[in-house]
Short mmCIF file of C-alpha atoms in Angstrom, two decimals:
data_model
loop_
_atom_site.label_atom_id
_atom_site.label_comp_id
_atom_site.label_asym_id
_atom_site.label_seq_id
_atom_site.Cartn_x
_atom_site.Cartn_y
_atom_site.Cartn_z
CA MET A 149 -22.08 20.09 -16.55
CA PRO A 150 -19.40 18.22 -14.71
CA GLU A 151 -18.50 19.75 -11.42
CA VAL A 152 -15.01 21.08 -10.60
CA LYS A 153 -14.10 21.23 -6.98
CA GLU A 154 -10.82 22.80 -5.51
CA TRP A 155 -9.51 22.16 -2.04
CA GLY A 156 -6.41 21.88 0.08
CA ALA A 157 -3.79 24.47 1.17
CA THR A 158 -0.93 25.48 -1.00
CA THR A 159 2.64 25.25 0.16
CA ALA A 160 5.79 26.67 -1.20
CA GLY A 161 5.88 25.56 -4.96
CA LEU A 162 2.63 23.36 -4.83
CA VAL A 163 -0.73 24.17 -6.26
CA ARG A 164 -4.06 23.05 -4.87
CA PRO A 165 -5.47 19.77 -6.44
CA ILE A 166 -8.70 20.06 -8.21
CA ARG A 167 -11.28 17.34 -8.41
CA VAL A 168 -13.26 16.84 -11.68
CA ASP A 169 -16.59 14.95 -11.59
CA GLY A 170 -18.15 13.50 -14.59
CA VAL A 171 -15.02 13.08 -16.55
CA PHE A 172 -16.20 10.76 -19.40
CA ASP A 173 -19.61 10.55 -20.84
CA ASP A 174 -19.39 6.72 -20.83
CA PRO A 175 -16.92 5.51 -18.18
CA ASP A 176 -17.76 1.96 -18.93
CA ALA A 177 -16.50 2.30 -22.51
CA ILE A 178 -13.26 3.54 -21.09
CA ARG A 179 -12.89 0.32 -18.83
CA ARG A 180 -13.80 -1.75 -22.00
CA LEU A 181 -10.88 -0.13 -23.77
CA VAL A 182 -8.59 -1.16 -20.97
CA GLU A 183 -9.94 -4.77 -21.24
CA HIS A 184 -9.33 -4.84 -25.02
CA HIS A 185 -5.92 -3.44 -25.18
CA GLY A 186 -3.78 -5.81 -22.92
CA PRO A 187 -1.77 -7.41 -22.12
CA TYR A 188 0.05 -5.01 -19.64
CA ARG A 189 3.61 -5.29 -18.60
CA THR A 190 4.84 -4.98 -14.83
CA MET A 191 6.00 -1.49 -13.63
CA THR A 192 9.34 -3.16 -12.92
CA SER A 193 9.89 -3.61 -16.53
CA TYR A 194 10.01 0.28 -16.68
CA LEU A 195 11.66 1.02 -13.30
CA PRO A 196 13.94 -0.92 -10.77
CA ALA A 197 11.90 -3.05 -8.48
CA SER A 198 13.05 -1.05 -5.45
CA ALA A 199 11.63 2.17 -6.97
CA VAL A 200 8.22 0.49 -7.41
CA ARG A 201 8.16 -1.24 -4.06
CA GLY A 202 9.82 1.44 -2.15
CA ARG A 203 12.31 -0.92 -0.45
CA PRO A 204 14.58 -3.73 -1.35
CA ALA A 205 12.94 -7.08 -2.01
CA THR A 206 13.04 -9.73 0.68
CA ALA A 207 14.18 -13.30 0.07
CA GLY A 208 11.77 -15.04 -2.23
CA GLU A 209 9.59 -11.84 -2.86
CA GLY A 210 8.51 -11.18 -6.38
CA VAL A 211 7.66 -7.82 -8.01
CA PRO A 212 4.43 -6.21 -7.23
CA PRO A 213 1.32 -7.16 -9.50
CA HIS A 214 1.13 -3.48 -10.71
CA PHE A 215 1.09 -3.23 -14.59
CA ARG A 216 1.31 -0.44 -17.09
CA ALA A 217 0.94 0.69 -20.78
CA THR A 218 1.46 3.93 -22.48
CA TRP A 219 -1.38 4.84 -24.75
CA ALA A 220 -0.28 8.23 -25.78
CA ALA A 221 3.02 10.00 -25.74
CA GLY A 222 4.40 13.28 -27.18
CA GLY A 223 0.76 14.35 -27.71
CA ARG A 224 0.25 11.49 -30.17
CA PRO A 225 -2.22 8.67 -29.47
CA LEU A 226 -0.54 5.24 -29.65
CA THR A 227 -3.72 2.99 -29.18
CA ASP A 228 -7.07 3.05 -30.73
CA GLY A 229 -9.50 5.04 -28.65
CA ALA A 230 -6.66 6.88 -26.66
CA GLU A 231 -7.62 10.28 -28.26
CA ALA A 232 -10.89 10.38 -26.29
CA ILE A 233 -8.64 10.37 -23.03
CA LEU A 234 -5.85 12.51 -24.34
CA ASN A 235 -8.07 15.31 -25.57
CA ASN A 236 -10.71 15.20 -22.79
CA PRO A 237 -12.09 18.54 -22.52
CA ARG A 238 -12.91 18.49 -18.81
CA LEU A 239 -9.36 17.53 -17.93
CA LEU A 240 -8.02 20.20 -20.19
CA ARG A 241 -10.21 22.90 -18.53
CA ALA A 242 -9.29 21.82 -15.05
CA ALA A 243 -5.57 21.60 -15.83
CA ALA A 244 -5.71 25.05 -17.27
CA GLN A 245 -7.57 26.40 -14.36
CA LEU A 246 -5.06 24.80 -11.93
CA PHE A 247 -2.00 26.45 -13.48
CA ASP A 248 -3.63 29.49 -14.86
CA ALA A 249 -2.08 28.65 -18.14
CA GLU A 250 -2.51 27.04 -21.60
CA VAL A 251 -1.95 23.34 -21.32
CA ILE A 252 -1.06 20.93 -24.19
CA PRO A 253 -1.97 17.20 -23.59
CA ASN A 254 0.93 14.80 -24.21
CA THR A 255 0.64 11.51 -22.27
CA VAL A 256 -1.79 8.83 -21.31
CA ALA A 257 -0.78 5.89 -19.22
CA VAL A 258 -2.99 2.91 -18.11
CA ASN A 259 -2.32 1.36 -14.73
CA VAL A 260 -3.85 -2.37 -13.91
CA SER A 261 -3.29 -3.57 -10.35
CA ALA A 262 -4.28 -6.80 -8.89
CA PRO A 263 -4.59 -7.18 -5.04
CA MET A 264 -1.37 -6.12 -3.50
CA PRO A 265 0.14 -4.16 -0.48
CA ALA A 266 0.23 -0.36 -0.70
CA GLY A 267 2.70 1.01 -3.32
CA ASN A 268 5.67 3.21 -2.70
CA ILE A 269 5.29 7.03 -2.04
CA HIS A 270 6.49 8.79 -5.06
CA VAL A 271 6.20 11.72 -7.51
CA ASP A 272 5.64 11.02 -11.29
CA VAL A 273 8.50 10.64 -13.70
CA PRO A 274 8.92 14.26 -15.25
CA ALA A 275 9.90 15.29 -18.59
CA PHE A 276 12.70 17.93 -19.51
CA ARG A 277 13.16 20.08 -22.61
CA GLY A 278 14.85 17.76 -25.04
CA ALA A 279 14.48 14.58 -22.78
CA ASP A 280 11.07 12.95 -22.23
CA ARG A 281 9.44 9.49 -22.11
CA ASP A 282 9.47 9.29 -25.80
CA ARG A 283 13.30 9.40 -26.17
CA TYR A 284 14.64 8.00 -22.58
CA PRO A 285 13.97 5.32 -20.12
CA MET A 286 11.92 6.31 -17.17
CA GLN A 287 14.71 5.14 -15.03
CA LEU A 288 17.03 7.84 -16.27
CA LEU A 289 14.38 10.62 -16.12
CA GLN A 290 13.58 9.62 -12.59
CA ALA A 291 17.31 9.76 -11.53
CA MET A 292 17.62 13.02 -13.41
CA ALA A 293 14.84 14.66 -11.40
CA ALA A 294 16.12 13.24 -8.14
CA SER A 295 19.55 14.50 -8.80
CA GLY A 296 18.52 18.07 -8.95
CA LEU A 297 21.05 18.63 -11.72
CA PHE A 298 18.39 19.30 -14.44
CA GLU A 299 15.92 21.77 -12.87
CA ASP A 300 16.81 24.33 -15.51
CA TRP A 301 15.31 21.97 -18.12
CA GLN A 302 12.42 20.55 -16.36
CA VAL A 303 8.86 21.05 -18.01
CA ALA A 304 6.01 22.01 -15.92
CA GLU A 305 3.21 19.45 -16.34
CA ALA A 306 -0.35 19.03 -14.99
CA GLY A 307 -1.17 15.47 -14.13
CA ALA A 308 -4.74 13.92 -13.66
CA VAL A 309 -5.67 10.45 -12.24
CA TRP A 310 -8.85 8.80 -12.93
CA TRP A 311 -9.90 5.49 -11.36
CA SER A 312 -12.25 2.40 -12.10
CA TYR A 313 -12.52 0.15 -8.97
CA GLN A 314 -15.19 -0.78 -6.60
CA GLY A 315 -13.49 -3.24 -4.35
CA ARG A 316 -11.71 -3.37 -1.00
CA GLY A 317 -8.85 -0.99 -0.39
CA GLY A 318 -7.51 0.72 -3.53
CA ALA A 319 -7.42 4.25 -2.20
CA TYR A 320 -5.37 7.05 -3.72
CA ASP A 321 -3.24 8.55 -1.00
CA TYR A 322 -1.56 11.94 -1.59
CA TRP A 323 0.23 14.78 0.36
CA PRO A 324 -0.90 18.15 -1.13
CA ASP A 325 0.96 20.06 1.59
CA GLY A 326 4.12 18.06 1.16
CA LEU A 327 5.24 14.93 3.16
CA ASP A 328 5.37 16.94 6.37
CA GLY A 329 1.77 17.75 5.94
CA PRO A 330 -1.25 15.42 6.38
CA MET A 331 -2.18 12.65 4.04
CA ARG A 332 -5.32 12.81 2.25
CA SER A 333 -7.09 10.09 0.45
CA GLU A 334 -9.71 9.28 -2.36
CA HIS A 335 -11.41 5.99 -1.60
CA PRO A 336 -13.58 3.66 -3.79
CA PRO A 337 -16.22 3.47 -5.01
CA PHE A 338 -14.71 5.58 -7.80
CA THR A 339 -17.51 7.06 -9.84
CA ASN A 340 -15.96 8.73 -12.93
CA PHE A 341 -13.95 11.46 -11.21
CA ALA A 342 -10.47 12.54 -11.44
CA LEU A 343 -7.80 14.53 -9.39
CA VAL A 344 -5.85 16.97 -11.19
CA ALA A 345 -2.66 18.13 -9.58
CA ASP A 346 1.08 18.79 -10.11
CA THR A 347 1.81 14.99 -9.83
CA ASN A 348 5.43 15.55 -10.65
CA ARG A 349 5.91 17.35 -7.29
CA MET A 350 2.90 16.21 -5.19
CA TYR A 351 3.74 12.87 -3.35
CA HIS A 352 1.24 10.04 -3.78
CA ARG A 353 0.71 6.32 -3.77
CA ILE A 354 -1.66 3.57 -4.38
CA GLY A 355 -3.18 2.20 -1.27
CA ARG A 356 -3.51 -1.43 -0.50
CA VAL A 357 -5.54 -3.26 -3.13
CA GLY A 358 -7.93 -6.14 -2.02
CA ASP A 359 -8.07 -8.19 1.11
CA PRO A 360 -5.05 -7.43 3.41
CA ALA A 361 -4.88 -11.09 4.47
CA ALA A 362 -4.32 -12.24 0.76
CA ALA A 363 -0.75 -12.87 -0.20
CA PRO A 364 0.10 -11.58 -3.68
CA PRO A 365 1.47 -14.02 -6.17
CA VAL A 366 5.38 -14.36 -6.55
CA LEU A 367 6.01 -12.63 -9.91
CA SER A 368 8.92 -11.96 -12.05
CA ALA A 369 9.41 -8.61 -13.98
CA ALA A 370 8.35 -10.53 -17.14
CA ALA A 371 4.85 -11.06 -15.89
CA GLU A 372 1.86 -9.78 -17.82
CA ILE A 373 -1.87 -9.22 -17.11
CA SER A 374 -4.67 -9.67 -19.60
CA TYR A 375 -8.36 -9.55 -19.53
CA THR A 376 -9.75 -13.05 -20.24
CA GLY A 377 -13.16 -12.06 -21.86
CA ASP A 378 -15.26 -13.94 -19.26
CA GLY A 379 -15.38 -11.40 -16.49
CA GLY A 380 -11.94 -11.83 -15.30
CA TRP A 381 -8.15 -11.24 -15.60
CA ALA A 382 -5.12 -13.60 -15.72
CA VAL A 383 -1.56 -12.78 -14.75
CA SER A 384 0.91 -15.01 -16.73
CA ASP A 385 4.49 -15.48 -15.81
CA THR A 386 7.22 -17.69 -17.33
CA GLY A 387 7.20 -21.13 -15.78
CA SER A 388 4.21 -20.48 -13.65
CA PRO A 389 0.51 -21.32 -14.11
CA PRO A 390 -1.65 -18.35 -14.73
CA VAL A 391 -3.15 -16.54 -11.67
CA ARG A 392 -6.74 -15.57 -12.16
CA TYR A 393 -8.85 -12.64 -10.76
CA ASP A 394 -12.31 -11.60 -10.97
CA ASP A 395 -13.01 -8.19 -12.64
CA CYS A 396 -14.23 -6.72 -9.50
CA ASP A 397 -10.61 -7.23 -7.93
CA ILE A 398 -8.84 -5.45 -10.41
CA ARG A 399 -8.13 -1.64 -9.90
CA ILE A 400 -7.60 0.38 -13.02
CA SER A 401 -6.31 3.93 -13.19
CA ILE A 402 -5.48 6.29 -16.01
CA LEU A 403 -2.78 8.80 -15.77
CA TRP A 404 -3.14 11.93 -17.99
CA LYS A 405 -0.45 14.44 -18.44
CA ALA A 406 -0.26 17.94 -20.18
CA GLN A 407 2.38 20.33 -20.70
CA VAL A 408 1.97 23.84 -19.08
CA ARG A 409 2.84 26.73 -21.34
CA ARG A 410 2.85 30.19 -19.90
CA PRO A 411 3.60 33.27 -22.02
CA GLY A 412 7.27 34.10 -21.94
CA SER A 413 8.17 31.16 -19.83
CA ASP A 414 10.87 29.92 -22.32
CA ARG A 415 12.68 33.30 -22.26
CA GLY A 416 16.13 32.80 -21.05
CA ALA A 417 15.49 29.15 -20.42
CA ALA A 418 18.28 26.67 -21.06
CA GLY A 419 18.33 25.04 -24.61
CA PRO A 420 17.16 21.59 -25.10
CA LEU A 421 19.22 18.71 -23.51
CA SER A 422 21.20 16.64 -25.96
CA PRO A 423 22.33 13.04 -25.16
CA GLU A 424 25.88 14.32 -24.95
CA LEU A 425 25.01 17.12 -22.39
CA ILE A 426 22.96 14.60 -20.27
CA VAL A 427 25.93 12.21 -19.96
CA THR A 428 28.49 14.97 -19.37
CA ILE A 429 26.36 16.48 -16.40
CA ILE A 430 25.88 13.14 -14.69
CA ALA A 431 29.41 11.96 -15.22
CA ALA A 432 30.90 15.04 -13.85
CA ASP A 433 28.70 14.93 -10.84
CA LEU A 434 29.34 11.33 -10.26
CA ALA A 435 33.14 12.15 -10.53
CA ARG A 436 32.70 14.68 -7.74
CA ARG A 437 31.10 12.04 -5.63
CA GLY A 438 34.05 9.73 -6.25
CA VAL A 439 32.07 7.38 -8.55
CA GLN A 440 34.10 6.46 -11.54
CA ALA A 441 31.43 6.13 -14.30
CA PRO A 442 32.47 8.45 -17.16
CA GLY A 443 29.82 7.27 -19.66
CA SER A 444 29.05 8.10 -23.30
CA VAL A 445 26.00 8.49 -25.39
CA SER A 446 25.73 4.83 -25.64
CA SER A 447 25.46 4.62 -21.66
CA LEU A 448 22.05 5.97 -22.02
CA SER A 449 20.82 2.58 -23.13
CA ASP A 450 23.26 0.57 -21.08
CA HIS A 451 21.28 -1.15 -18.12
CA ASP A 452 24.43 -1.35 -15.84
CA TRP A 453 25.14 2.31 -16.15
CA LEU A 454 21.58 3.37 -15.80
CA ASP A 455 21.31 1.12 -12.66
CA LEU A 456 24.24 2.85 -11.09
CA VAL A 457 22.91 6.33 -11.94
CA HIS A 458 19.47 5.44 -10.53
CA SER A 459 20.79 3.94 -7.26
CA THR A 460 23.09 7.04 -6.85
CA TYR A 461 20.41 9.56 -7.03
CA TYR A 462 17.03 8.06 -6.40
CA THR A 463 16.07 7.07 -2.79
CA PRO A 464 12.87 4.89 -2.68
CA ARG A 465 10.22 5.97 -0.04
CA GLY A 466 8.49 2.98 1.31
CA PRO A 467 4.61 2.66 1.98
CA GLY A 468 4.96 3.06 5.81
CA ARG A 469 4.69 6.39 7.51
#
């Protein structure tokens, strides 16, 4: 029977993380799924580079070699084999224990990281009633959470992170007591365990991956990573030769999310967000700030409007502390 461990102090609004050992019966099969289902796009194809890096880019600097794909959304598998992760009973049991409530699995995302500096300190992109990752860009949802304007609609979620990496660096750093408390870390070798937490509220980051003396490649947001089938991975980018890595140099993590449902929690709750309501709330607040960006429903897919909204509300947190 897999072991479930609980530790760490609670703070206002934060629940204790739970560690789950023996998450998958065949963890090697999960890694093979990741190898099979590439290529993976950069995180900066989902979010602004400053949000991924935690600071503005310096001259000549590319985007981090951190790649992602979504394997399940809205409770539906999108990739063959994802159902074994989405409906994992050990993660479900730990998440239900964490929140003392029923949980409904809804999201699986796969992260593939080549050697790189430590990532930014962040919380996960949340979901709201009527507004989730199925319907809206992550950039908008991140800005909505940072704005504080949509707390009445935010959905409680459990998040689990599982890793596959045996190389140098690659820690998972997290702050279970808030950023004013001590940093805790999980370090390789990662042996088929996961950490279950409220990752929408608990700050965390990827630690440096690989040799600290190695310079990461200069990549554009259009770069992709794929398994080459010969024990290695290749990062391809427009106009540049592929950058190759041994399999042991690639850090894989899987993010699993489940919606928390407590009896009676929806009583008196605000109705679901509509596109019109999202734009109205944001535009009114921008006007109060002296920012003239009235917006319309079409703005929710307009890159310039989304960039303005994101830069107004979201403040990146760099890796240094």
